[in-house]
Short mmCIF file of C-alpha atoms and ligand atoms in Angstrom, two decimals:
data_model
loop_
_atom_site.label_atom_id
_atom_site.label_comp_id
_atom_site.label_asym_id
_atom_site.label_seq_id
_atom_site.Cartn_x
_atom_site.Cartn_y
_atom_site.Cartn_z
CA MET A 1 -41.77 -61.23 1.70
CA LEU A 2 -38.78 -58.85 1.60
CA GLY A 3 -38.51 -55.84 3.12
CA ASN A 4 -41.19 -53.89 4.88
CA LYS A 5 -44.62 -54.63 3.21
CA ALA A 6 -47.79 -55.98 4.45
CA TYR A 7 -51.45 -56.25 3.26
CA ASN A 8 -53.70 -53.54 4.66
CA GLN A 9 -57.17 -53.42 6.05
CA SER A 10 -58.82 -53.84 2.33
CA GLY A 11 -56.41 -56.37 1.56
CA HIS A 12 -54.31 -53.89 -0.46
CA LEU A 13 -50.47 -54.45 -0.51
CA GLU A 14 -48.49 -51.45 1.25
CA ILE A 15 -44.91 -50.24 0.85
CA ALA A 16 -44.01 -47.63 3.35
CA GLY A 17 -47.67 -47.09 4.20
CA CYS A 18 -48.37 -46.47 0.52
CA ASP A 19 -51.46 -48.44 -1.13
CA VAL A 20 -50.18 -50.37 -4.16
CA VAL A 21 -53.22 -49.89 -5.89
CA ASN A 22 -53.07 -46.25 -5.31
CA LEU A 23 -50.13 -46.03 -6.69
CA ALA A 24 -50.57 -47.92 -9.51
CA SER A 25 -53.65 -45.39 -10.33
CA GLU A 26 -51.90 -42.59 -9.79
CA MET A 27 -48.28 -43.24 -10.95
CA GLY A 28 -49.23 -46.01 -13.85
CA THR A 29 -47.22 -49.32 -13.98
CA PRO A 30 -44.90 -50.93 -14.57
CA LEU A 31 -43.60 -49.01 -11.90
CA TYR A 32 -40.28 -48.88 -9.37
CA ILE A 33 -41.10 -48.28 -5.64
CA PHE A 34 -38.40 -47.80 -3.29
CA ASP A 35 -38.90 -47.73 0.40
CA GLU A 36 -37.22 -44.38 1.43
CA GLU A 37 -36.73 -45.89 5.13
CA LEU A 38 -34.85 -49.14 4.21
CA LEU A 39 -32.71 -47.04 1.82
CA ARG A 40 -31.89 -44.65 4.91
CA LYS A 41 -31.23 -47.79 7.34
CA ALA A 42 -28.92 -49.68 4.94
CA MET A 43 -26.75 -46.39 4.43
CA ALA A 44 -27.07 -46.29 8.23
CA ALA A 45 -26.08 -49.45 9.23
CA TYR A 46 -22.61 -49.12 6.78
CA ARG A 47 -21.83 -45.93 7.66
CA ASN A 48 -21.91 -46.66 11.69
CA GLY A 49 -21.05 -50.51 11.20
CA LEU A 50 -18.07 -49.37 9.87
CA ALA A 51 -16.82 -46.48 11.98
CA GLN A 52 -17.41 -48.58 14.83
CA VAL A 53 -14.49 -51.14 13.98
CA VAL A 54 -12.24 -48.65 11.83
CA PRO A 55 -12.68 -45.13 12.69
CA GLU A 56 -11.28 -43.21 9.79
CA SER A 57 -13.37 -45.01 7.25
CA THR A 58 -15.83 -43.78 4.34
CA VAL A 59 -18.76 -45.59 2.80
CA ALA A 60 -18.88 -44.77 -0.91
CA TYR A 61 -22.30 -46.09 -2.50
CA ALA A 62 -21.91 -47.78 -5.93
CA GLY A 63 -24.13 -45.69 -8.31
CA LYS A 64 -24.09 -48.51 -10.91
CA ALA A 65 -26.42 -50.61 -8.97
CA PHE A 66 -29.12 -47.79 -9.12
CA LEU A 67 -29.13 -43.78 -9.36
CA CYS A 68 -31.21 -40.91 -10.01
CA SER A 69 -30.69 -37.04 -8.45
CA ALA A 70 -32.78 -38.01 -5.52
CA LEU A 71 -30.72 -40.63 -4.18
CA CYS A 72 -27.83 -38.18 -4.74
CA GLY A 73 -29.38 -35.98 -2.20
CA LEU A 74 -30.16 -38.93 -0.07
CA ILE A 75 -26.67 -40.27 -0.25
CA GLU A 76 -25.26 -36.88 0.52
CA GLN A 77 -27.79 -36.49 3.62
CA GLU A 78 -26.45 -40.02 5.09
CA GLY A 79 -23.09 -38.86 5.05
CA LEU A 80 -21.98 -41.05 1.90
CA TRP A 81 -19.78 -40.98 -0.70
CA LEU A 82 -20.28 -41.80 -4.25
CA ASP A 83 -18.68 -44.58 -6.61
CA ALA A 84 -19.24 -43.06 -10.09
CA VAL A 85 -17.87 -45.13 -13.06
CA SER A 86 -18.92 -43.43 -16.16
CA GLY A 87 -18.91 -39.59 -17.02
CA GLY A 88 -22.52 -39.97 -17.24
CA GLU A 89 -23.20 -41.02 -13.47
CA TYR A 90 -20.52 -38.49 -12.65
CA TYR A 91 -22.59 -35.93 -14.52
CA LEU A 92 -25.97 -36.61 -13.11
CA ALA A 93 -24.02 -36.25 -9.51
CA LEU A 94 -22.81 -32.78 -10.78
CA VAL A 95 -25.55 -31.84 -11.69
CA SER A 96 -28.16 -32.68 -8.68
CA GLY A 97 -25.29 -30.77 -6.56
CA PHE A 98 -23.54 -33.54 -5.15
CA PRO A 99 -20.09 -32.76 -3.73
CA THR A 100 -17.42 -33.71 -6.52
CA THR A 101 -15.05 -34.03 -3.78
CA ARG A 102 -17.09 -36.86 -2.48
CA ILE A 103 -16.73 -38.93 -5.83
CA ILE A 104 -14.61 -41.81 -6.44
CA PHE A 105 -14.39 -42.00 -10.06
CA HIS A 106 -13.74 -45.31 -11.83
CA GLY A 107 -13.27 -46.67 -15.16
CA ASN A 108 -11.13 -49.19 -17.28
CA ASN A 109 -11.51 -47.20 -20.26
CA LYS A 110 -11.56 -43.16 -19.17
CA MET A 111 -12.68 -41.15 -22.16
CA ARG A 112 -11.02 -38.03 -23.04
CA GLU A 113 -14.54 -35.78 -22.66
CA GLU A 114 -14.74 -37.66 -18.96
CA ARG A 115 -11.61 -36.88 -18.12
CA GLU A 116 -11.56 -33.26 -18.92
CA MET A 117 -14.97 -32.94 -16.97
CA VAL A 118 -13.43 -34.63 -13.82
CA LEU A 119 -9.99 -32.80 -14.43
CA ALA A 120 -12.46 -29.46 -14.68
CA GLU A 121 -15.14 -30.03 -11.89
CA GLY A 122 -12.86 -32.14 -9.29
CA VAL A 123 -13.27 -35.47 -7.34
CA GLY A 124 -12.83 -36.98 -4.46
CA ARG A 125 -10.07 -39.92 -5.42
CA TRP A 126 -9.41 -41.05 -8.99
CA VAL A 127 -9.14 -44.72 -9.36
CA VAL A 128 -6.14 -45.56 -11.82
CA ASP A 129 -7.03 -48.61 -13.50
CA GLY A 130 -4.43 -49.34 -16.01
CA GLU A 131 -0.39 -48.34 -17.12
CA GLU A 132 -1.44 -46.55 -20.37
CA GLU A 133 -4.31 -44.59 -18.23
CA LEU A 134 -1.46 -43.85 -15.66
CA ASP A 135 0.88 -42.22 -18.57
CA THR A 136 -2.28 -40.13 -20.02
CA LEU A 137 -3.13 -38.89 -16.35
CA LEU A 138 0.34 -37.87 -15.35
CA GLU A 139 0.22 -35.89 -18.91
CA GLU A 140 -2.95 -34.29 -17.84
CA ALA A 141 -3.11 -33.95 -14.12
CA PRO A 142 -0.91 -30.66 -14.18
CA SER A 143 -4.32 -28.98 -15.32
CA TYR A 144 -6.30 -30.21 -12.68
CA ARG A 145 -7.44 -27.13 -10.80
CA HIS A 146 -8.24 -28.58 -7.39
CA GLY A 147 -4.82 -29.43 -5.88
CA LYS A 148 -2.88 -32.36 -6.31
CA MET A 149 -5.02 -34.89 -7.67
CA PRO A 150 -5.85 -37.83 -4.93
CA VAL A 151 -5.41 -41.13 -6.72
CA TYR A 152 -6.01 -45.10 -5.78
CA PHE A 153 -4.67 -47.83 -7.81
CA ARG A 154 -6.94 -50.33 -8.69
CA ILE A 155 -5.43 -53.99 -8.14
CA THR A 156 -6.77 -57.48 -9.17
CA PRO A 157 -6.12 -59.60 -5.76
CA GLY A 158 -6.53 -62.66 -7.80
CA VAL A 159 -9.07 -64.04 -5.41
CA ASP A 160 -12.25 -65.89 -6.81
CA PRO A 161 -15.42 -64.50 -5.03
CA HIS A 162 -17.40 -68.07 -6.24
CA THR A 163 -20.21 -66.04 -7.72
CA HIS A 164 -21.72 -65.70 -10.98
CA GLU A 165 -18.70 -65.42 -13.76
CA PHE A 166 -19.81 -62.24 -15.46
CA ILE A 167 -19.74 -60.64 -12.13
CA THR A 168 -16.40 -61.80 -10.88
CA THR A 169 -14.08 -58.90 -11.13
CA GLY A 170 -10.53 -59.56 -8.90
CA LYS A 171 -9.29 -62.68 -10.57
CA VAL A 172 -6.03 -62.80 -12.26
CA ASP A 173 -7.52 -62.77 -15.76
CA SER A 174 -9.90 -59.36 -15.48
CA LYS A 175 -10.04 -56.29 -17.65
CA PHE A 176 -9.75 -54.43 -14.86
CA GLY A 177 -6.87 -53.07 -12.46
CA PHE A 178 -3.46 -53.60 -12.45
CA PRO A 179 -2.06 -57.39 -11.58
CA LEU A 180 0.06 -57.91 -8.87
CA MET A 181 2.34 -60.66 -10.83
CA GLU A 182 5.72 -59.46 -11.73
CA GLY A 183 5.60 -56.09 -9.98
CA ILE A 184 3.54 -54.38 -12.47
CA ALA A 185 1.20 -53.03 -9.74
CA SER A 186 4.34 -51.64 -7.41
CA ARG A 187 6.36 -50.53 -10.47
CA ALA A 188 3.07 -48.12 -11.53
CA LEU A 189 2.94 -47.08 -8.33
CA GLN A 190 6.20 -46.33 -7.92
CA LYS A 191 6.05 -44.32 -11.13
CA ALA A 192 3.12 -42.21 -9.91
CA VAL A 193 5.06 -41.25 -6.27
CA ASP A 194 7.99 -40.53 -8.16
CA SER A 195 6.22 -37.91 -10.60
CA GLY A 196 5.18 -36.03 -7.80
CA LEU A 197 2.19 -34.77 -9.93
CA VAL A 198 -0.41 -36.95 -8.08
CA ASP A 199 -1.39 -37.59 -4.29
CA VAL A 200 -1.09 -41.57 -4.33
CA MET A 201 -3.42 -41.71 -1.17
CA GLY A 202 -3.98 -45.60 -1.69
CA ILE A 203 -5.10 -48.91 -3.52
CA HIS A 204 -8.52 -50.25 -4.29
CA CYS A 205 -9.90 -53.67 -5.06
CA HIS A 206 -13.30 -55.48 -5.94
CA ILE A 207 -13.73 -58.61 -6.42
CA GLY A 208 -17.23 -59.44 -7.62
CA SER A 209 -21.17 -58.98 -6.50
CA GLN A 210 -23.49 -60.58 -4.85
CA ILE A 211 -21.15 -62.55 -2.75
CA ASP A 212 -22.43 -64.82 0.14
CA SER A 213 -19.59 -65.67 2.49
CA LEU A 214 -16.91 -62.98 4.09
CA GLU A 215 -14.08 -65.69 3.65
CA PRO A 216 -13.30 -63.99 0.10
CA PHE A 217 -13.39 -60.46 1.46
CA GLU A 218 -11.11 -61.19 4.43
CA GLN A 219 -8.86 -63.14 2.04
CA THR A 220 -8.57 -60.06 0.10
CA VAL A 221 -8.11 -57.89 2.76
CA LYS A 222 -4.68 -59.99 3.61
CA VAL A 223 -3.71 -59.67 -0.13
CA MET A 224 -4.04 -56.14 -0.28
CA VAL A 225 -2.24 -55.61 3.38
CA ASP A 226 0.74 -57.49 2.14
CA PHE A 227 0.73 -55.38 -0.88
CA MET A 228 0.68 -52.50 1.01
CA ALA A 229 3.48 -53.29 3.61
CA ASP A 230 5.76 -54.94 0.91
CA PHE A 231 5.77 -51.56 -0.75
CA ARG A 232 6.31 -49.86 2.13
CA ASP A 233 9.55 -52.26 3.00
CA ARG A 234 10.60 -51.55 -0.50
CA THR A 235 10.23 -48.00 -1.05
CA GLY A 236 9.27 -46.38 2.38
CA PHE A 237 6.28 -44.91 0.91
CA VAL A 238 3.20 -45.49 3.20
CA LEU A 239 0.00 -45.79 1.59
CA THR A 240 -3.11 -44.59 4.10
CA GLU A 241 -5.86 -45.79 2.20
CA LEU A 242 -7.83 -49.00 1.44
CA ASP A 243 -10.63 -49.39 -0.59
CA MET A 244 -12.14 -52.85 -0.84
CA GLY A 245 -14.58 -52.09 -3.32
CA GLY A 246 -18.20 -53.33 -3.06
CA GLY A 247 -20.04 -57.03 -3.30
CA LEU A 248 -21.86 -58.27 -0.52
CA GLY A 249 -24.69 -60.24 -1.69
CA VAL A 250 -28.20 -59.63 -0.51
CA PRO A 251 -31.36 -62.64 -0.56
CA TYR A 252 -33.68 -62.51 -3.49
CA LEU A 253 -36.06 -65.14 -2.15
CA ASP A 254 -37.65 -65.62 1.21
CA ALA A 255 -35.94 -68.99 1.40
CA ASP A 256 -32.25 -67.21 1.22
CA LEU A 257 -33.15 -65.04 3.95
CA GLY A 258 -30.50 -65.65 6.82
CA ARG A 259 -27.99 -67.04 4.31
CA PHE A 260 -26.14 -63.96 3.40
CA PRO A 261 -23.80 -61.85 6.30
CA SER A 262 -25.69 -58.83 7.53
CA ILE A 263 -24.36 -55.34 6.85
CA ASP A 264 -23.05 -55.45 10.76
CA ASP A 265 -21.15 -58.85 9.98
CA TYR A 266 -19.73 -57.56 7.26
CA CYS A 267 -18.29 -54.12 8.63
CA ARG A 268 -17.56 -56.09 11.46
CA GLY A 269 -15.58 -58.91 9.84
CA LEU A 270 -13.59 -56.74 7.46
CA GLY A 271 -12.91 -54.42 10.13
CA ALA A 272 -11.34 -57.18 12.26
CA GLN A 273 -9.45 -58.41 9.76
CA LEU A 274 -7.71 -55.42 8.53
CA ARG A 275 -6.71 -54.81 12.21
CA SER A 276 -5.31 -58.32 12.34
CA GLN A 277 -3.51 -58.13 9.27
CA CYS A 278 -2.28 -54.53 9.63
CA GLU A 279 -0.79 -55.59 13.37
CA ARG A 280 0.87 -59.07 11.67
CA ARG A 281 2.99 -56.83 9.18
CA SER A 282 3.36 -53.92 11.75
CA PHE A 283 1.50 -51.31 9.38
CA PRO A 284 -0.17 -48.47 10.25
CA LEU A 285 -3.86 -48.99 10.17
CA PRO A 286 -5.20 -47.33 7.05
CA ARG A 287 -8.89 -45.49 6.08
CA MET A 288 -11.05 -48.17 5.09
CA VAL A 289 -13.11 -47.40 2.18
CA ILE A 290 -15.84 -49.53 1.01
CA GLU A 291 -18.10 -49.07 -1.94
CA PRO A 292 -21.59 -51.55 -1.54
CA GLY A 293 -24.13 -50.52 -4.18
CA ARG A 294 -26.77 -53.91 -4.47
CA SER A 295 -26.88 -54.38 -0.53
CA ILE A 296 -28.03 -50.91 0.20
CA VAL A 297 -30.60 -50.42 -2.86
CA ASN A 298 -32.20 -53.96 -3.63
CA THR A 299 -34.18 -55.13 -0.98
CA ALA A 300 -35.86 -51.38 -0.76
CA GLY A 301 -36.84 -51.86 -4.31
CA SER A 302 -39.46 -53.48 -5.85
CA THR A 303 -41.43 -53.38 -9.37
CA LEU A 304 -45.21 -53.01 -9.62
CA TYR A 305 -46.83 -54.67 -12.75
CA ARG A 306 -50.12 -54.75 -14.17
CA VAL A 307 -50.91 -58.19 -15.54
CA GLY A 308 -52.03 -58.25 -19.17
CA THR A 309 -52.71 -61.85 -20.49
CA VAL A 310 -52.78 -64.93 -18.84
CA LYS A 311 -52.22 -68.36 -20.98
CA ASN A 312 -52.99 -71.87 -19.52
CA ILE A 313 -51.24 -74.61 -21.89
CA PRO A 314 -53.24 -77.56 -20.54
CA GLY A 315 -50.78 -79.83 -18.77
CA VAL A 316 -48.12 -78.14 -19.78
CA LYS A 317 -47.75 -74.50 -18.42
CA ARG A 318 -49.69 -71.22 -17.05
CA TYR A 319 -47.81 -67.93 -18.54
CA ILE A 320 -48.68 -64.32 -16.76
CA ALA A 321 -47.49 -61.73 -19.05
CA VAL A 322 -46.89 -58.43 -17.31
CA ASP A 323 -46.79 -55.02 -18.76
CA GLY A 324 -42.94 -54.89 -18.42
CA GLY A 325 -40.22 -57.60 -18.66
CA MET A 326 -36.28 -57.94 -19.75
CA THR A 327 -36.76 -54.33 -20.60
CA ASP A 328 -36.95 -53.17 -16.84
CA ASN A 329 -35.41 -56.41 -15.47
CA PRO A 330 -32.74 -58.12 -17.65
CA ARG A 331 -31.18 -59.67 -14.80
CA PRO A 332 -33.22 -63.34 -14.91
CA VAL A 333 -32.10 -63.49 -18.86
CA LEU A 334 -28.42 -62.28 -18.21
CA TYR A 335 -27.47 -63.92 -15.06
CA GLY A 336 -30.35 -66.60 -14.21
CA ALA A 337 -31.15 -64.56 -11.54
CA LYS A 338 -34.12 -65.67 -9.88
CA TYR A 339 -36.94 -63.18 -8.14
CA GLN A 340 -40.24 -63.73 -6.10
CA ALA A 341 -43.44 -61.96 -6.53
CA VAL A 342 -46.93 -61.15 -4.93
CA LEU A 343 -50.15 -59.84 -5.80
CA GLY A 344 -50.89 -56.49 -5.23
CA VAL A 345 -54.51 -57.22 -3.70
CA ARG A 346 -54.65 -60.25 -1.26
CA THR A 347 -56.93 -63.38 -2.14
CA THR A 348 -57.92 -66.17 0.19
CA ASP A 349 -60.52 -67.81 -2.37
CA ARG A 350 -58.38 -68.35 -5.58
CA GLU A 351 -56.62 -71.69 -6.10
CA ALA A 352 -53.10 -71.43 -6.34
CA HIS A 353 -51.38 -72.36 -9.45
CA GLU A 354 -48.10 -72.60 -10.52
CA TYR A 355 -47.13 -69.70 -13.22
CA THR A 356 -44.40 -68.31 -15.30
CA VAL A 357 -44.32 -64.63 -15.11
CA VAL A 358 -43.17 -63.22 -18.65
CA GLY A 359 -42.58 -59.76 -20.33
CA LYS A 360 -44.06 -58.22 -23.08
CA CYS A 361 -41.02 -58.51 -25.40
CA CYS A 362 -40.54 -60.14 -28.84
CA GLU A 363 -38.18 -62.83 -26.84
CA SER A 364 -39.13 -66.16 -25.65
CA GLY A 365 -35.99 -65.49 -23.01
CA ASP A 366 -38.02 -62.75 -21.63
CA ILE A 367 -38.89 -64.25 -18.45
CA ILE A 368 -39.18 -62.44 -15.07
CA ILE A 369 -39.70 -65.53 -12.83
CA ASN A 370 -39.62 -68.97 -14.13
CA GLU A 371 -42.06 -70.72 -11.31
CA CYS A 372 -43.85 -69.14 -8.83
CA SER A 373 -47.15 -70.33 -6.82
CA LEU A 374 -49.78 -67.39 -6.58
CA PRO A 375 -53.10 -67.67 -6.30
CA SER A 376 -55.19 -67.92 -9.73
CA VAL A 377 -54.18 -64.95 -11.72
CA LYS A 378 -56.37 -62.69 -13.68
CA SER A 379 -55.98 -59.84 -16.31
CA GLY A 380 -55.94 -56.54 -14.49
CA ASP A 381 -54.34 -57.77 -11.45
CA LEU A 382 -50.97 -56.08 -10.10
CA LEU A 383 -48.15 -58.13 -9.86
CA LEU A 384 -45.10 -57.17 -7.50
CA VAL A 385 -41.81 -58.35 -8.08
CA GLU A 386 -39.87 -58.11 -5.12
CA GLY A 387 -36.09 -57.21 -4.32
CA THR A 388 -35.51 -55.10 -7.71
CA GLY A 389 -33.84 -52.26 -6.18
CA ALA A 390 -30.50 -53.27 -7.66
CA TYR A 391 -29.35 -53.34 -11.54
CA ASN A 392 -32.84 -53.28 -12.81
CA HIS A 393 -33.25 -49.39 -13.59
CA SER A 394 -29.57 -48.96 -14.05
CA MET A 395 -29.56 -52.09 -16.86
CA ALA A 396 -33.08 -51.31 -18.42
CA SER A 397 -33.34 -50.85 -21.88
CA ASN A 398 -35.53 -49.84 -24.69
CA TYR A 399 -35.96 -52.87 -26.73
CA ASN A 400 -38.75 -53.24 -28.74
CA MET A 401 -39.21 -49.59 -28.20
CA ILE A 402 -40.54 -50.03 -24.71
CA PRO A 403 -40.56 -47.14 -22.45
CA ARG A 404 -38.86 -47.19 -19.33
CA PRO A 405 -40.88 -47.18 -15.70
CA GLY A 406 -40.95 -44.46 -13.54
CA VAL A 407 -39.53 -44.17 -10.01
CA VAL A 408 -41.13 -43.32 -6.67
CA PHE A 409 -39.62 -43.12 -3.16
CA SER A 410 -42.29 -44.19 -0.78
CA ARG A 411 -42.30 -43.11 3.30
CA GLU A 412 -45.11 -43.17 5.56
CA GLY A 413 -47.92 -43.51 3.37
CA LYS A 414 -46.39 -40.64 0.86
CA ALA A 415 -45.02 -41.19 -2.28
CA LEU A 416 -42.91 -38.87 -4.33
CA MET A 417 -41.89 -39.41 -7.85
CA VAL A 418 -38.38 -39.35 -7.93
CA GLU A 419 -37.92 -39.96 -11.95
CA ARG A 420 -41.09 -39.73 -14.34
CA PRO A 421 -41.99 -43.12 -16.51
CA GLU A 422 -40.59 -42.77 -19.95
CA SER A 423 -43.03 -41.86 -22.65
CA TRP A 424 -43.21 -42.70 -26.36
CA TYR A 425 -42.45 -39.15 -27.27
CA ASP A 426 -38.93 -39.78 -25.08
CA LEU A 427 -38.48 -42.87 -27.75
CA VAL A 428 -38.52 -40.49 -30.46
CA ARG A 429 -37.19 -37.31 -29.35
CA ARG A 430 -33.54 -37.94 -29.95
CA ASP A 431 -34.41 -38.92 -33.74
CA VAL A 432 -33.20 -36.72 -36.51
CA ILE A 433 -35.03 -37.37 -39.99
CA PRO A 434 -32.71 -35.81 -43.00
CA GLU A 435 -35.15 -34.73 -45.77
CA ALA A 436 -34.05 -37.59 -47.86
CA PHE A 437 -35.72 -39.82 -45.58
CA SER A 438 -38.54 -38.06 -44.61
CA THR A 439 -41.95 -40.13 -45.37
CA ARG A 440 -43.91 -36.80 -45.90
CA ALA A 441 -43.08 -33.36 -46.04
CA GLY A 442 -42.53 -31.43 -42.67
CA ALA A 443 -41.94 -34.53 -40.86
CA ASN A 444 -38.86 -34.19 -39.54
CA CYS A 445 -39.94 -31.05 -37.59
CA ASP A 446 -43.17 -32.41 -36.56
CA ILE A 447 -42.21 -35.43 -34.13
CA GLU A 448 -43.39 -33.32 -31.07
CA GLY A 449 -46.57 -32.77 -32.47
CA GLY A 450 -47.73 -36.58 -32.13
CA LYS A 451 -46.31 -36.24 -28.53
CA ARG A 452 -47.73 -38.75 -25.94
N1 LIG B 1 -17.40 -51.21 -6.79
C1 LIG B 1 -16.62 -51.68 -8.15
C2 LIG B 1 -15.99 -51.21 -8.68
C3 LIG B 1 -17.63 -52.18 -8.96
O1 LIG B 1 -17.31 -52.71 -9.78
C4 LIG B 1 -19.11 -52.62 -8.24
C5 LIG B 1 -19.73 -53.37 -9.02
C6 LIG B 1 -19.23 -52.27 -6.96
C7 LIG B 1 -18.26 -51.41 -6.20
C8 LIG B 1 -20.86 -52.47 -6.31
O2 LIG B 1 -20.55 -53.87 -6.19
P1 LIG B 1 -21.89 -54.26 -5.15
O3 LIG B 1 -21.88 -54.21 -3.63
O4 LIG B 1 -23.39 -53.84 -5.76
O5 LIG B 1 -22.22 -55.78 -5.51
N2 LIG B 1 -24.98 -55.88 -13.13
C9 LIG B 1 -24.50 -57.00 -12.01
C10 LIG B 1 -23.65 -56.83 -10.80
C11 LIG B 1 -22.85 -56.00 -11.40
C12 LIG B 1 -21.55 -55.38 -10.46
C13 LIG B 1 -20.49 -54.62 -11.36
N3 LIG B 1 -19.76 -53.92 -10.08
C14 LIG B 1 -25.66 -57.84 -11.44
O6 LIG B 1 -26.91 -57.40 -11.91
O7 LIG B 1 -25.77 -58.88 -10.54
#
């Protein structure tokens, strides 16, 4: 099993001391469960690991992996920054009281409403993603009310991290960032420096996600330091910060344990490479910034489902249908991602079978696990899918009008609900029914009447 889980004396699975049978009856299923201790440990491992190799360093958690107000509080307590990529993520952090001076604001198409909010409320670093955006920013920056706007420039370093095509972002052909070719990136930086309107702090890159070796990161550090040193040589301007983005991969299956660099290895590897590349180019060691997402939250999170139907097609396949599916975990259908599952209650007397775990969506591709071996599963059993902390909650949808699961943080036998499950009422609360489309008199003001 991934993370810290074990069966207790009654044979019930426990996550951080919380019995999943109790969790299911108190909080309902499906349910995202996070082990708070594991979240904190991963954050601390990054914070301490990086500070040991590069004393001036910042760890900004990438909110796109999973975000809610309680997590903002936890990030703040652990001394991390937040990488926000949209007005929505920024807004969530803002209303949860997270200091905006610790937000790195991203986006390849920052909309007017988003820009206005950030200009009004403040930001730690604004990441300029393209030439048009730079022109707009230089027009709008004078209205920034918190001193000079501190900015990074996102560069596409042209490194292929050999991960899934959809989560590769640093190649030359990318919708993100400034290409290095033909001096495009360097000219943009020069323009910003010359304008005197923003504080050009450094450069940013993100080469991809779920990366299983340090080599592409190290290669990227070299490209980025070369760029910084060349820029200094040409202009005399010294960039003082380097943001390497996120991307460290994690095991999703027991079989993959040990195949990925640890957080410590990653920090040590990146730090050592930064030092040696800076030495080679006689460049002053910049502040190193990283933006890990998946490697902080994935292993800490699991999804608890209740099995509904079990279908046996003799000689062909056994299906287990759970009460969620691609709506709460679209990664198998999007990326062919693999997961593993365990039963909520240990059984020793049932014969094991090969199963395909599917959801309840009207879609044959709604598969969570293609093949897994489990002791004979019955309707009503609890099934825990492991390693679902990243890009599940944040990518969930309401396809087929299926409500999204709630979220709990568990620690030392206590579970705190941090996001309540969606209700059917939540699904219709934004509906507006003009008179002309009303199927019965007064329906437009009666949605709440049928609340469930
Ligand atoms: N910083 C930037 C600018 C990013 O674009 C990303 C992820 C991260 C940091 C965090 O990367 P991580 O440490 O989580 O790998 N939906 C896909 C992953 C998309 C990642 C997008 N960017 C998936 O489910 O695999």
